Coordinates of C-alpha atoms and ligand atoms in Angstrom, one line a residue:
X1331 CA 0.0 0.0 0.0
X1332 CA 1.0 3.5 -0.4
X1333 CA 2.8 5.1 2.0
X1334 CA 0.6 8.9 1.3
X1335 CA -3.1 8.7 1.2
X1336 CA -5.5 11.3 0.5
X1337 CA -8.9 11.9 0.5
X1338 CA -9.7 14.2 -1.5
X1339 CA -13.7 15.1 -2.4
X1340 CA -15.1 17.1 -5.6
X1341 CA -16.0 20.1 -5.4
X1342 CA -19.7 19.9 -5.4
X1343 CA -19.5 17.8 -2.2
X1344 CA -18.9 21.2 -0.4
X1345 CA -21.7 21.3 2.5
X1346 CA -24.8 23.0 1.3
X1347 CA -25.8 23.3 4.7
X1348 CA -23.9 24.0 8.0
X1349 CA -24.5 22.2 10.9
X1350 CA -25.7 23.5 14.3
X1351 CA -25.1 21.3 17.3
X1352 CA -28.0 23.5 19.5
X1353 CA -30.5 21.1 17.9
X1354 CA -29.2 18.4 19.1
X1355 CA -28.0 19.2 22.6
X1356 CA -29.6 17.6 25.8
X1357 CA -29.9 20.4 27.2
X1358 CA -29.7 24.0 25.6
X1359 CA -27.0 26.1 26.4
X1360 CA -27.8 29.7 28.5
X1361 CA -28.4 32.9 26.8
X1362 CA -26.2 35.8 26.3
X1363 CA -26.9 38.7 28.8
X1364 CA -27.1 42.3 29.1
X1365 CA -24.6 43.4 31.3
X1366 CA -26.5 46.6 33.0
X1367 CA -29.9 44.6 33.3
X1368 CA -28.6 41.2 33.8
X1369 CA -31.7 40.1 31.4
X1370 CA -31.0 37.8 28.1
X1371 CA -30.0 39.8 25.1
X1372 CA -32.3 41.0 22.0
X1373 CA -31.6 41.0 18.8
X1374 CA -31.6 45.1 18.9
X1375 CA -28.9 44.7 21.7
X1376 CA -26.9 43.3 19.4
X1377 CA -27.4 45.1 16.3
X1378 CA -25.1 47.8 16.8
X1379 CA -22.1 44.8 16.4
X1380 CA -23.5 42.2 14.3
X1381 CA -25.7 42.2 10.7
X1382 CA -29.6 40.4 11.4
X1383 CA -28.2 37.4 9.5
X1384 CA -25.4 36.7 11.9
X1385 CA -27.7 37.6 15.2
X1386 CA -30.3 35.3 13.9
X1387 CA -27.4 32.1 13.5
X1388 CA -26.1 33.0 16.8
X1389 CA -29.6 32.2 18.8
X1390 CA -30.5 29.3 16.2
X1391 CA -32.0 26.3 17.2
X1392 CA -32.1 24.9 14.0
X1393 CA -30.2 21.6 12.8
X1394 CA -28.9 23.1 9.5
X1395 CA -29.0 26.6 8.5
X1396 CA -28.2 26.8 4.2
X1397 CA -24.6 28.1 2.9
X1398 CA -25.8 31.1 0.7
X1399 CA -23.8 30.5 -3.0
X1400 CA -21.4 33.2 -3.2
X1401 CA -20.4 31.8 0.4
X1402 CA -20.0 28.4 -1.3
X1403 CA -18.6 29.7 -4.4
X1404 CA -15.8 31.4 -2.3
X1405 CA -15.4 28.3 -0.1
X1406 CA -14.5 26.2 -3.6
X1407 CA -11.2 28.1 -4.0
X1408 CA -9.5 25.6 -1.3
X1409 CA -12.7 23.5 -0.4
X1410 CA -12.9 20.4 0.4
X1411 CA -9.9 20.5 2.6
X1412 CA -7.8 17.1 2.1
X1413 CA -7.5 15.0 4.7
X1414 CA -5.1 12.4 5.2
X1415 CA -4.1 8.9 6.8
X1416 CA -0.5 10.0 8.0
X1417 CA 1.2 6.6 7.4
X1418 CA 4.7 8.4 7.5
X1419 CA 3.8 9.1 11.1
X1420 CA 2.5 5.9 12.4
X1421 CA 5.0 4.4 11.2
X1422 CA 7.6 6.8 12.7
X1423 CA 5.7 6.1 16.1
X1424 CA 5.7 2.4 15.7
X1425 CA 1.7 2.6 16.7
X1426 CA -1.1 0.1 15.7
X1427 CA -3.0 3.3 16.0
X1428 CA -4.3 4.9 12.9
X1429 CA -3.9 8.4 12.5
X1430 CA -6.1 10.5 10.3
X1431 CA -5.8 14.7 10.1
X1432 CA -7.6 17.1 8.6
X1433 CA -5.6 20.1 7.1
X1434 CA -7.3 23.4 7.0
X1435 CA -4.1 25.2 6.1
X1436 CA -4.8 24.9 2.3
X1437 CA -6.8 28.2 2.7
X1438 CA -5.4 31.8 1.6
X1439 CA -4.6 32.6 5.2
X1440 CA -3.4 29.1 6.1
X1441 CA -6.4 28.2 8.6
X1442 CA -9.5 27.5 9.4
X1443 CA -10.6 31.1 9.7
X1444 CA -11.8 31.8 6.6
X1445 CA -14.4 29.5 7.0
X1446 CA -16.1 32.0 8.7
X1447 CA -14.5 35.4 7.5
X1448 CA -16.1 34.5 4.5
X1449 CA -19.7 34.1 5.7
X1450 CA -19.1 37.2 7.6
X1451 CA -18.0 39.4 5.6
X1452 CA -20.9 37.9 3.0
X1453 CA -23.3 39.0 5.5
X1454 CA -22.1 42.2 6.5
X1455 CA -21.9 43.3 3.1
X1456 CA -25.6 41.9 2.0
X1457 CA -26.9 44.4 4.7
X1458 CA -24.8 47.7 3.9
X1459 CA -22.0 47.6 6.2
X1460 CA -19.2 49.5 4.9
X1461 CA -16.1 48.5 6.9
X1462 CA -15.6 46.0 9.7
X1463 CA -13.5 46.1 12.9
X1464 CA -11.8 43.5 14.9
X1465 CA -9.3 42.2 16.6
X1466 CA -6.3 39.8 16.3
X1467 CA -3.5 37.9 18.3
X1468 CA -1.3 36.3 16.0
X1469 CA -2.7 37.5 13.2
X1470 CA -4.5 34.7 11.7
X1471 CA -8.0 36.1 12.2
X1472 CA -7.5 39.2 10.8
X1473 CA -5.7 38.0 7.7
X1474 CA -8.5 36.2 7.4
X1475 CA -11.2 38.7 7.6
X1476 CA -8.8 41.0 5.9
X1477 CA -9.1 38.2 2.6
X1478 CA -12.5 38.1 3.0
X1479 CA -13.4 41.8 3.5
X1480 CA -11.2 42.3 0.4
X1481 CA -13.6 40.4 -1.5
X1482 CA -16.8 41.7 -0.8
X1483 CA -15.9 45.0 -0.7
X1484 CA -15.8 46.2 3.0
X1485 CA -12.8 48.2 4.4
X1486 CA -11.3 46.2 7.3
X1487 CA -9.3 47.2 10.1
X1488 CA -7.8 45.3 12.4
X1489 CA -6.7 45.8 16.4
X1490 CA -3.2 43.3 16.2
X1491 CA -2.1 42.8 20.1
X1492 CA 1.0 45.0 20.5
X1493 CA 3.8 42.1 21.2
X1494 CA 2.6 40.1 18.0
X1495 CA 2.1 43.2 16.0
X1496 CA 5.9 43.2 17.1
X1497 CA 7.1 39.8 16.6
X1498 CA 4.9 38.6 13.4
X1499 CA 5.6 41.5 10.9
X1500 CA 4.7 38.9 8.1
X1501 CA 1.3 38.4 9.0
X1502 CA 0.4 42.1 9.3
X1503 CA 2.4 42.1 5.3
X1504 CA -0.1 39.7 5.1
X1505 CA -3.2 42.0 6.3
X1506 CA -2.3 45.0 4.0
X1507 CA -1.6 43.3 1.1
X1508 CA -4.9 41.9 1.6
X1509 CA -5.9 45.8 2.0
X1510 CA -7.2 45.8 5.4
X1511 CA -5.2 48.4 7.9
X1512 CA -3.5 47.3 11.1
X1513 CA -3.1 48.8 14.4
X1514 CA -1.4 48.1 17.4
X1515 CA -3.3 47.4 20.1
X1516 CA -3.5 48.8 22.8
X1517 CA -3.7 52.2 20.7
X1518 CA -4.5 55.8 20.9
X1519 CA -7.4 55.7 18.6
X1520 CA -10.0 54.5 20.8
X1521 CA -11.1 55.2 24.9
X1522 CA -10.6 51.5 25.4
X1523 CA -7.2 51.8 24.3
X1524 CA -6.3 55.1 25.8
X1525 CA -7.3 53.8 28.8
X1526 CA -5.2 51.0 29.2
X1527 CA -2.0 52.8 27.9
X1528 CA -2.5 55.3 30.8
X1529 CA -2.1 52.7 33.0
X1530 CA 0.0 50.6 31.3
X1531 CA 2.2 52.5 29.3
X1532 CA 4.5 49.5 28.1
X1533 CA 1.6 47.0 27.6
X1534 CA 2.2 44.4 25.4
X1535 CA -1.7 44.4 24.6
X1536 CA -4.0 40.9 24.9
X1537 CA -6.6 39.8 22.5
X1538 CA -9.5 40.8 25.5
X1539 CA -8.3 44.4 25.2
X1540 CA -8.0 44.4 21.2
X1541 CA -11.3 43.0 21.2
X1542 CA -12.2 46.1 23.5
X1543 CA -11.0 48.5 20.9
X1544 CA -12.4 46.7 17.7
X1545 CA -15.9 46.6 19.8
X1546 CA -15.7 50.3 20.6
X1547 CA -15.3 50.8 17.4
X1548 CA -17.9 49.1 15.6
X1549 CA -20.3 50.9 18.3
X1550 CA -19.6 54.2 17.8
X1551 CA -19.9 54.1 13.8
X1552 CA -23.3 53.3 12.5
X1553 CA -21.2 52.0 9.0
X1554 CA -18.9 50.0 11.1
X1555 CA -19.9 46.1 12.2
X1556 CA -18.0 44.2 14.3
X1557 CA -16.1 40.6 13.4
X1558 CA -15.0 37.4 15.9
X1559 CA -13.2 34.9 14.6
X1560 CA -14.0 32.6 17.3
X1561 CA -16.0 31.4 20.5
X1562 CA -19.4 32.7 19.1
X1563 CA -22.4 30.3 18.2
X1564 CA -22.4 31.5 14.6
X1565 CA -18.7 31.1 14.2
X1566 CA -19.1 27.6 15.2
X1567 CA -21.7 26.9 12.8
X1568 CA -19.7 28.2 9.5
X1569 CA -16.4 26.1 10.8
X1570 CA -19.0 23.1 10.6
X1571 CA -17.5 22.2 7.2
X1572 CA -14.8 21.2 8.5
X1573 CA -16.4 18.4 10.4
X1574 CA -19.1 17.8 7.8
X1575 CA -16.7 17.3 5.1
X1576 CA -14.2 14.9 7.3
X1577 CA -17.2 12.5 8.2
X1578 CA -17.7 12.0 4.5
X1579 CA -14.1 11.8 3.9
X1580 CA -13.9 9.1 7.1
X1581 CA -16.3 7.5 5.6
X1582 CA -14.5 7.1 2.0
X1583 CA -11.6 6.1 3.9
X1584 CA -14.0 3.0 5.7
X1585 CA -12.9 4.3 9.1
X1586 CA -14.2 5.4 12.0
X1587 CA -12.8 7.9 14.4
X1588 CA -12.6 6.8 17.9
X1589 CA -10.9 9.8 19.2
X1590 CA -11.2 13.2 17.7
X1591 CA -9.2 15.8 18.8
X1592 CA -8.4 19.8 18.5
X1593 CA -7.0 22.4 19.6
X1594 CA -8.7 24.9 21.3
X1595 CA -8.3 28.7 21.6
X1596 CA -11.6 30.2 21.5
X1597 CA -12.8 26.6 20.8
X1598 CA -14.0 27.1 16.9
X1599 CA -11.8 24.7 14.8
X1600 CA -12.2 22.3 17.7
X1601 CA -16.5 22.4 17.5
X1602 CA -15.6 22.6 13.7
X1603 CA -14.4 19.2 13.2
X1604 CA -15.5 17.9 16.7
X1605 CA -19.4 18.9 16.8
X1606 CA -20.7 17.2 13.3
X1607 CA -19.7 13.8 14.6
X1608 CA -20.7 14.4 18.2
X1609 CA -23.8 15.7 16.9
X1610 CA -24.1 12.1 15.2
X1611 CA -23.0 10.2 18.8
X1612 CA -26.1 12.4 20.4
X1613 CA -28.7 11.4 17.5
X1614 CA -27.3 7.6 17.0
X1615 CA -25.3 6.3 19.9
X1616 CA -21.5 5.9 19.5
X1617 CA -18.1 5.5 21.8
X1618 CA -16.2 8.5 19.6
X1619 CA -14.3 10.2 22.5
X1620 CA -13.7 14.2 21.8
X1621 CA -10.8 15.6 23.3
X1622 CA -10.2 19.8 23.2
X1623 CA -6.6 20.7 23.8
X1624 CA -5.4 24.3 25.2
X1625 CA -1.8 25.4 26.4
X1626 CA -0.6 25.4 30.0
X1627 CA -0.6 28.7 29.8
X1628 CA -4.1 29.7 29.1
X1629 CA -5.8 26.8 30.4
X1630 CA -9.4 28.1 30.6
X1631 CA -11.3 24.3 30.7
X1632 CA -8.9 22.8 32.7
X1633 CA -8.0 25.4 35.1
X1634 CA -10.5 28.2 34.8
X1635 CA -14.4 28.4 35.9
X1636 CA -17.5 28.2 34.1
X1637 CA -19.4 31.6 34.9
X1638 CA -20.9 34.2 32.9
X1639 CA -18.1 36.8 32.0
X1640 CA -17.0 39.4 29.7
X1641 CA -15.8 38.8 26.4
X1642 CA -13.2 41.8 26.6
X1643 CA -10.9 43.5 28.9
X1644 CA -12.8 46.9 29.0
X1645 CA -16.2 45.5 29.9
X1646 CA -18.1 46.2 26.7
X1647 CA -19.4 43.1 25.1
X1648 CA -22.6 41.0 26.4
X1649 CA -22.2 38.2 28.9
X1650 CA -21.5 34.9 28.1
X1651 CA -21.5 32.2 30.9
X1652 CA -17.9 30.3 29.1
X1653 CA -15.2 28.4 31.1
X1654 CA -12.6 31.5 31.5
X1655 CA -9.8 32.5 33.3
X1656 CA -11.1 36.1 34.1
X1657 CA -11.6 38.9 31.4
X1658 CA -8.5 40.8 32.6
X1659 CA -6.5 37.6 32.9
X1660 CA -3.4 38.4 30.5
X1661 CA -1.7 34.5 29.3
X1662 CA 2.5 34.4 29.2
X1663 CA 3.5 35.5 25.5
X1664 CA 3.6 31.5 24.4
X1665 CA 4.2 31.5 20.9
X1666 CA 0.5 29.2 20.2
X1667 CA -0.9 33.2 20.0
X1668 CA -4.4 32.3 18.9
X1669 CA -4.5 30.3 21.9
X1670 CA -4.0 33.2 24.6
X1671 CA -7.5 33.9 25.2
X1672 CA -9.3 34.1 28.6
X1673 CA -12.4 32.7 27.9
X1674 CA -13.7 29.3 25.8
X1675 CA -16.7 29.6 23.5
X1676 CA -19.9 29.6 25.4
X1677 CA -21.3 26.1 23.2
X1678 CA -18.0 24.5 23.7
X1679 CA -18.0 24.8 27.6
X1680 CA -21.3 23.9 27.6
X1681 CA -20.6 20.5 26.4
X1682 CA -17.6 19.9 28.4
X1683 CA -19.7 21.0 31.3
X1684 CA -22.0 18.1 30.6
X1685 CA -19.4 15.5 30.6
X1686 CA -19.5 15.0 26.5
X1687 CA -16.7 15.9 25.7
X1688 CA -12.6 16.1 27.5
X1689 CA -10.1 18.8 27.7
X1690 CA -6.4 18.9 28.5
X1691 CA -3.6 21.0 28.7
X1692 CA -0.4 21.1 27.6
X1693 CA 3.2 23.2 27.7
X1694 CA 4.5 24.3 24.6
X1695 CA 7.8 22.4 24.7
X1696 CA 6.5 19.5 24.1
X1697 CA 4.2 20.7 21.5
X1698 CA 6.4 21.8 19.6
X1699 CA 8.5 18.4 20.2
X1700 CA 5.5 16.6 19.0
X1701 CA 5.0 19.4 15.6
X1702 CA 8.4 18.4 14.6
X1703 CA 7.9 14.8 14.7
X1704 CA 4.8 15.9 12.5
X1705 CA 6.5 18.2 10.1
X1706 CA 9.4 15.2 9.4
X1707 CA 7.0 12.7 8.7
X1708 CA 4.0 14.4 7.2
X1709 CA 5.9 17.3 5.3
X1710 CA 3.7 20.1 6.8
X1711 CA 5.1 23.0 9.3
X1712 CA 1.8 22.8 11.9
X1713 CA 1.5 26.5 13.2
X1714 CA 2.2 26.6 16.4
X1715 CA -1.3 26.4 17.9
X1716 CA -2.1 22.9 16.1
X1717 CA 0.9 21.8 17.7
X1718 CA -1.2 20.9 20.5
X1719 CA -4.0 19.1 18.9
X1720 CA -0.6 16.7 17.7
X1721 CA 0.7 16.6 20.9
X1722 CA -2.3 14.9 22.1
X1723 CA -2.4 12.7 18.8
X1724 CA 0.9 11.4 19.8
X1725 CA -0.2 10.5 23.1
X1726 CA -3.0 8.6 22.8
X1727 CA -0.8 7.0 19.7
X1728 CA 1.7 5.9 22.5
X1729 CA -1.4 5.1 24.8
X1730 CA -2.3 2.4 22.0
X1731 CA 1.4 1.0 21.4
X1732 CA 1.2 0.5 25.2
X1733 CA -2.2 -1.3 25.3
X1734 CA -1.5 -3.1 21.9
X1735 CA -4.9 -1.2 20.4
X1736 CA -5.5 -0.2 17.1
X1737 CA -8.0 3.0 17.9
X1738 CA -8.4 5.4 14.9
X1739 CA -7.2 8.9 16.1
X1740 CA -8.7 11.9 13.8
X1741 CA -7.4 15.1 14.2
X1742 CA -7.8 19.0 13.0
X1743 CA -4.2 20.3 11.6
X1744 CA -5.5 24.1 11.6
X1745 CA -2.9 25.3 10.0
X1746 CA 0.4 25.5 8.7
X1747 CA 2.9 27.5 9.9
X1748 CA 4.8 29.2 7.7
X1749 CA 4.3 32.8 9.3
X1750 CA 5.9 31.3 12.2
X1751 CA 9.2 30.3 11.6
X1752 CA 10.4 32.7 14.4
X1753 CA 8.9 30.0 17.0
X1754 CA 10.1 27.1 15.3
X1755 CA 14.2 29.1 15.0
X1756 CA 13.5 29.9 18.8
X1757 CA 12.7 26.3 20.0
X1758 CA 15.5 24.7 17.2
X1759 CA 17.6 27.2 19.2
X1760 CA 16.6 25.9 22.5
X1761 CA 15.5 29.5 23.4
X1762 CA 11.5 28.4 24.5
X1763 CA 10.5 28.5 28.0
X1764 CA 7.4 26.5 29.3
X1765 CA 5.2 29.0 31.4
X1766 CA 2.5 27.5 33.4
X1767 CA -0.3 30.1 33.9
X1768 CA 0.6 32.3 37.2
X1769 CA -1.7 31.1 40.1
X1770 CA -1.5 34.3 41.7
X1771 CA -2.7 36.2 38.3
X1772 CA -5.2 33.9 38.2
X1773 CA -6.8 33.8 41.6
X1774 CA -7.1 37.8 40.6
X1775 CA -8.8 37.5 37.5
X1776 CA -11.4 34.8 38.8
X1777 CA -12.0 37.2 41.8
X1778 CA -13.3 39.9 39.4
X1779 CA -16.1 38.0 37.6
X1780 CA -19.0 40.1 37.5
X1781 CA -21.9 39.3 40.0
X1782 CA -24.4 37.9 37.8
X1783 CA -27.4 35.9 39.6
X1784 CA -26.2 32.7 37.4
X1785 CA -27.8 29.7 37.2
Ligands
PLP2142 C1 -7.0 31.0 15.6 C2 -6.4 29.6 15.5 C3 -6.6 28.6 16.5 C4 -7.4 28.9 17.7 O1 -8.7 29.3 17.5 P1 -10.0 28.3 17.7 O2 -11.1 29.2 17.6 O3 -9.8 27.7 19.1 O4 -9.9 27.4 16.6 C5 -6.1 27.4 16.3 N1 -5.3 27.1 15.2 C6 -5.0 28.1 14.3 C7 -4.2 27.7 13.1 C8 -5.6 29.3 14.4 O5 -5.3 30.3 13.4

């Protein structure tokens, strides 16, 4: 047999529909709320930040909601993502185990993202919006949205965290040759930002107070929406393709997943390739275990508590009761960047609150340890956040060389990480630190939850 398979699948086997995981839940998960009344949110709270389409999808309880053309039509210039058996890699492991990923980094930005920049900026534009605002940490998101605005005609500009706006001058090429503009957060061109500077002149910014800025900004400007590129129940419904498109391609292959695994930032590539087959287990029965993996540093499952709080540092989005660390909870500068954030998407810590799904956490060494092994088998570069989702591949691969089983281990490669060479020269250069999260910092954050009469 061949050493490289590949499942590829035509183009018109692109999802007409995404898929929603609210419709199939055991119990559904609890509502956004206002943060000066305490009450659930309206669609009018809302609409200051968000087109009608996008409000809608966020508070659907539908199964499937449709993938409007033009979406689908963009989607086709790198959909279906490949996925692949990575024989190279078992066999470097010496595992029964069988190891299938998913590789979202065929995409213009080399992620997942656009999966949902796409619909997005599709939306936004379909109801007048004229430019978009948001925020981004490594710069993945806002390459993405900066791709996507391009497209359909909407100015974008982007709130890059200070340090990475710093370290990754690539990606923010990346941004403006897209045509979106970039801006170091925190900045002086909004109160969020100003505000934060005059305490903390030399801040190296977080994505909370980026997303402050970009929210502040779609507020205040009646042409100006506002775009998240993760932890949101409409983001996880567009990253639904990912999933929807591996079962078929499992499927193809005449395999069945018995672990799937991601890694987990805000939680969206995760729920992308995690819910559609969960979704399944809930409708049909099934033993599939789902397993969400986030850094050491920013452990917001494993470590943090599940309470409504804020999605920013400044206090100005709704509430969202999410696993988090505390909105002003600022992670170590690990180089997994779109994995520094203090909260977990509400749908995803719903789930993990009711025991159907697992999470783990782990240091960034050994991530990158584990990408390597990747890269020299498979030929890819992960970035550095997929790292993680391998270095729990790996693991329950050695799990099954110990026990002698043959499990089938799927997982999501995110994306590649080409725009991230720095990390790779600083851990080939043994220059990487591992930073667990700082108790003390921690204890801090959690202390300022807001007081919300919670269920
Ligand atoms: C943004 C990003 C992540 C983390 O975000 P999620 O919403 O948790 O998926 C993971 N991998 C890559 C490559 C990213 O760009």
């Amino acid at each position: 047999m061949s050493d490289t398979v590949k499942y590829l699948l035509p183009e018109d086997r692109i999802p007409k529909n995404w898929y929603n995981i609210v419709a199939d839940l055991p119990e559904p998960p609890a509502p956004i709320l206002h943060p000066g009344t305490g009450q659930p949110v309206g669609p009018d709270d809302l609409a200051p930040l968000f087109p009608t389409e996008l409000i809608m999808q966020e508070v659907c309880a539908d199964r499937e909601v449709e993938i409007p053309d033009p979406v689908r039509d963009v989607y086709k210039m790198w959909r279906p993502a490949p996925l692949f058996r990575a024989r190279r890699l078992e066999a470097a492991l010496d595992t029964p185990a069988k190891i299938y990923y998913k590789y979202e980094g065929v995409s213009p930005s080399g992620s997942h993202k656009p999966n949902t920049s796409v619909p997005q900026a599709f939306y936004n534009k379909e109801e007048g919006t004229k430019r978009l605002s948001t925020e981004t940490g490594a710069g993945q998101w806002g390459s993405s949205l900066a791709f996507a605005g391009n497209l359909f005609g909407l100015q974008v500009d982007v709130f890059m965290v200070k340090i990475s706006y710093q370290q990754k001058p690539y990606r923010r090429a990346l941004m403006e040759s897209f045509g979106a503009r970039c801006v170091a957060s925190p900045s002086n061109e909004t109160d969020s930002g100003r505000h934060v500077l005059s305490e903390h002149p030399d801040s190296n910014g977080s994505l909370g107070i980026a997303i402050s800025e970009a929210v502040e900004v779609a507020a205040k400007n009646d042409d100006t929406k506002y775009a998240l590129g993760s932890v949101l129940n409409h983001v996880l419904l567009h990253q639904s393709v990912i999933g929807l498109e591996a079962m078929e391609q499992m499927e193809i292959a005449g395999d069945h997943p018995d672990i799937v695994i991601g890694c987990a930032g805000g939680g969206s590539n995760f729920a992308g390739l995690a819910f559609p087959f969960l979704g399944r287990q809930l409708r049909e029965g099934g033993n599939t275990r789902f397993i969400a993996v986030e850094p050491a540093a920013c452990p917001t499952m494993t470590r943090g508590t599940f309470a409504y709080d804020f999605g920013d540092t400044e206090h100005l989005t709704p509430l969202v009761k999410m696993h988090t660390l505390g909105s002003t909870f600022v992670p170590e500068g690990i180089h997994a960047g779109g994995l520094r954030y203090h909260g977990m998407s509400p749908l995803v810590s719903h789930v993990y609150d009711l025991g159907l799904i697992e999470a783990r956490a782990y240091h960034q060494i050994e991530c990158f340890k584990a990408g390597l092994t990747f890269a020299r088998s498979e030929g890819i570069i992960p970035a550095p956040e997929a790292t993680h989702a391998i270095r729990a591949a790996l693991a329950e691969a050695e799990a099954c060389k110990v026990s002698g089983e043959s499990k089938t281990i799927l997982f999501n490669l995110s994306g590649h990480g080409h725009f991230d060479m720095q990390a790779y020269t600083d851990f080939l250069g043994d220059k990487l630190e591992d930073h667990a999260h700082n108790e003390a910092d921690l204890k801090q954050a959690l202390g300022g939850l807001p007081d919300v009469a919670a269920e």
